[in-house]
Amino acid sequence: AFTGEELMLDLNAWSSVADLKVAINHAWQIPARFQTIVLGSELLHDHSQVLDSQSYQLILTIDSVRSDLEGGSFQEQLQVLSDLQTLGCKVGYSECLINTVVAQLESEVPSVRDAVIETLRMMTWRSDDLVIAAITDRLHHLDHSVRRAALEALSAVLETGDERGILSICACLQDDVADVRRAAIQSLSWAVERGKEQVIVAVSERLGDVNPLVRIAALKTLSEVPSTVSAEVSGNLVTAVMAQREDTDVGV
């Protein structure tokens, strides 16, 4: 995104390369950790002094953060993810880096998993094939908390109407763990609001779920069904809701 672009900066005479990186970040929203500054053929260190009237080259080194994501403390991981959020969609990312980011959905730290979901939302284009494939793999993870996080991530990166993602999420409505089924319902709320009839039918089947929290989630999501759905789907939905209320004390 920045190939061939130039940036004119007015720095103090005593400024360092670290100061230059701060100025670049302010102008282009490229965190310093992704910047390598070159003068001629020399790679400059942060403590190097910036010389007046010189032209410096900026090289983006995005993949360098993989080691921090894979082996850093959770504080370091959170900082890397925050910096990737800042960088957003300004540059392209390698398959290795995307897979490394998605792999952190398996983190035992909830705040890291939450940060991964927001990072994927910010750094990738909607319905990117590579991202969807990497996330979908985690829908089959042995740890139900990872499956739940993957559902949230998939919902965050899907483009409206993406049938692949919808089918993957709908499959999780049959998960053995109630918390995952509930997360799947919540992840499908946008599709229900847009009148996706196959989704409405799938969610309505959860009105008979053995877990009351899943039934409540289904009722809440189905309350957003638009009036534009077919008479058949609408009628079947009313019947299902009435039958569920007769069998349980669960309310919306």
Coordinates of N, CA, C and O in Angstrom, one line a residue, residues 177-179 181-183 185-186 203 205-221 244-245 247-252:
V177 N -21.4 -29.4 23.4 CA -21.3 -28.5 24.5 C -22.3 -27.4 24.3 O -22.3 -26.7 23.3
A178 N -23.2 -27.2 25.3 CA -24.2 -26.2 25.2 C -23.7 -24.8 25.0 O -24.3 -24.0 24.2
D179 N -22.6 -24.4 25.6 CA -22.0 -23.1 25.5 C -21.6 -22.8 24.0 O -21.7 -21.7 23.5
R181 N -23.1 -24.3 21.4 CA -24.4 -24.2 20.6 C -24.9 -22.8 20.8 O -25.4 -22.2 19.9
R182 N -24.8 -22.3 22.0 CA -25.3 -20.9 22.3 C -24.5 -19.9 21.5 O -25.1 -18.9 20.9
A183 N -23.2 -20.0 21.5 CA -22.3 -19.1 20.7 C -22.7 -19.2 19.2 O -22.6 -18.1 18.6
I185 N -25.6 -19.8 17.9 CA -26.8 -19.1 17.7 C -26.5 -17.6 17.7 O -27.0 -16.9 16.8
Q186 N -25.7 -17.1 18.6 CA -25.4 -15.7 18.7 C -24.7 -15.2 17.5 O -24.9 -14.1 17.0
V203 N -32.0 -22.4 13.6 CA -32.0 -21.8 14.9 C -33.3 -22.2 15.6 O -33.2 -22.5 16.8
E205 N -34.8 -24.9 15.5 CA -34.7 -26.2 16.0 C -34.1 -26.3 17.4 O -34.3 -27.2 18.2
R206 N -33.3 -25.2 17.8 CA -32.7 -25.2 19.1 C -33.7 -24.7 20.2 O -33.4 -24.7 21.4
L207 N -34.9 -24.4 19.8 CA -36.0 -24.1 20.8 C -36.3 -25.3 21.6 O -36.8 -25.1 22.7
G208 N -36.0 -26.5 21.1 CA -36.2 -27.7 21.9 C -34.9 -28.2 22.6 O -34.9 -29.4 23.0
D209 N -33.9 -27.4 22.6 CA -32.6 -27.8 23.2 C -32.8 -28.2 24.7 O -33.6 -27.6 25.4
V210 N -32.0 -29.1 25.1 CA -32.1 -29.6 26.5 C -31.6 -28.5 27.5 O -31.9 -28.6 28.7
N211 N -30.8 -27.6 27.0 CA -30.2 -26.6 27.9 C -31.0 -25.3 27.8 O -31.3 -24.7 26.7
P212 N -31.5 -24.8 29.0 CA -32.4 -23.6 29.0 C -31.7 -22.3 28.4 O -32.3 -21.5 27.8
L213 N -30.4 -22.2 28.6 CA -29.7 -21.0 28.1 C -29.6 -21.0 26.6 O -29.6 -20.0 26.0
V214 N -29.5 -22.2 26.0 CA -29.5 -22.3 24.6 C -30.9 -21.9 24.1 O -31.0 -21.2 23.0
R215 N -32.0 -22.4 24.7 CA -33.3 -22.1 24.3 C -33.6 -20.6 24.4 O -34.2 -20.0 23.5
I216 N -33.1 -20.0 25.5 CA -33.2 -18.5 25.6 C -32.5 -17.8 24.5 O -33.0 -16.8 23.9
A217 N -31.3 -18.2 24.2 CA -30.5 -17.6 23.1 C -31.3 -17.7 21.8 O -31.3 -16.8 21.0
A218 N -31.9 -18.9 21.5 CA -32.6 -19.1 20.3 C -33.9 -18.2 20.2 O -34.1 -17.5 19.2
L219 N -34.6 -18.1 21.4 CA -35.7 -17.2 21.4 C -35.3 -15.7 21.2 O -36.0 -15.0 20.4
K220 N -34.3 -15.3 21.8 CA -33.8 -13.9 21.7 C -33.4 -13.6 20.2 O -33.8 -12.6 19.7
T221 N -32.7 -14.5 19.6 CA -32.2 -14.3 18.2 C -33.4 -14.4 17.3 O -33.5 -13.5 16.3
Q244 N -42.7 -24.6 22.3 CA -41.6 -24.5 23.3 C -42.1 -23.9 24.6 O -41.7 -24.3 25.7
R245 N -42.9 -22.9 24.5 CA -43.5 -22.2 25.7 C -44.4 -23.1 26.4 O -44.6 -23.0 27.7
D247 N -44.0 -26.3 26.7 CA -43.2 -27.4 27.3 C -42.3 -26.9 28.5 O -41.9 -27.6 29.4
T248 N -41.9 -25.6 28.4 CA -41.0 -25.0 29.5 C -41.5 -23.7 30.0 O -42.5 -23.1 29.5
D249 N -40.8 -23.2 31.0 CA -41.2 -21.9 31.5 C -40.2 -20.8 31.0 O -40.2 -19.7 31.5
V250 N -39.4 -21.1 30.0 CA -38.5 -20.2 29.4 C -39.2 -19.1 28.7 O -40.1 -19.3 27.9
G251 N -38.8 -17.8 29.0 CA -39.4 -16.7 28.3 C -38.4 -15.9 27.6 O -37.2 -16.1 27.8
V252 N -38.8 -15.0 26.7 CA -37.9 -14.2 26.0 C -37.3 -13.1 26.9 O -38.0 -12.5 27.7

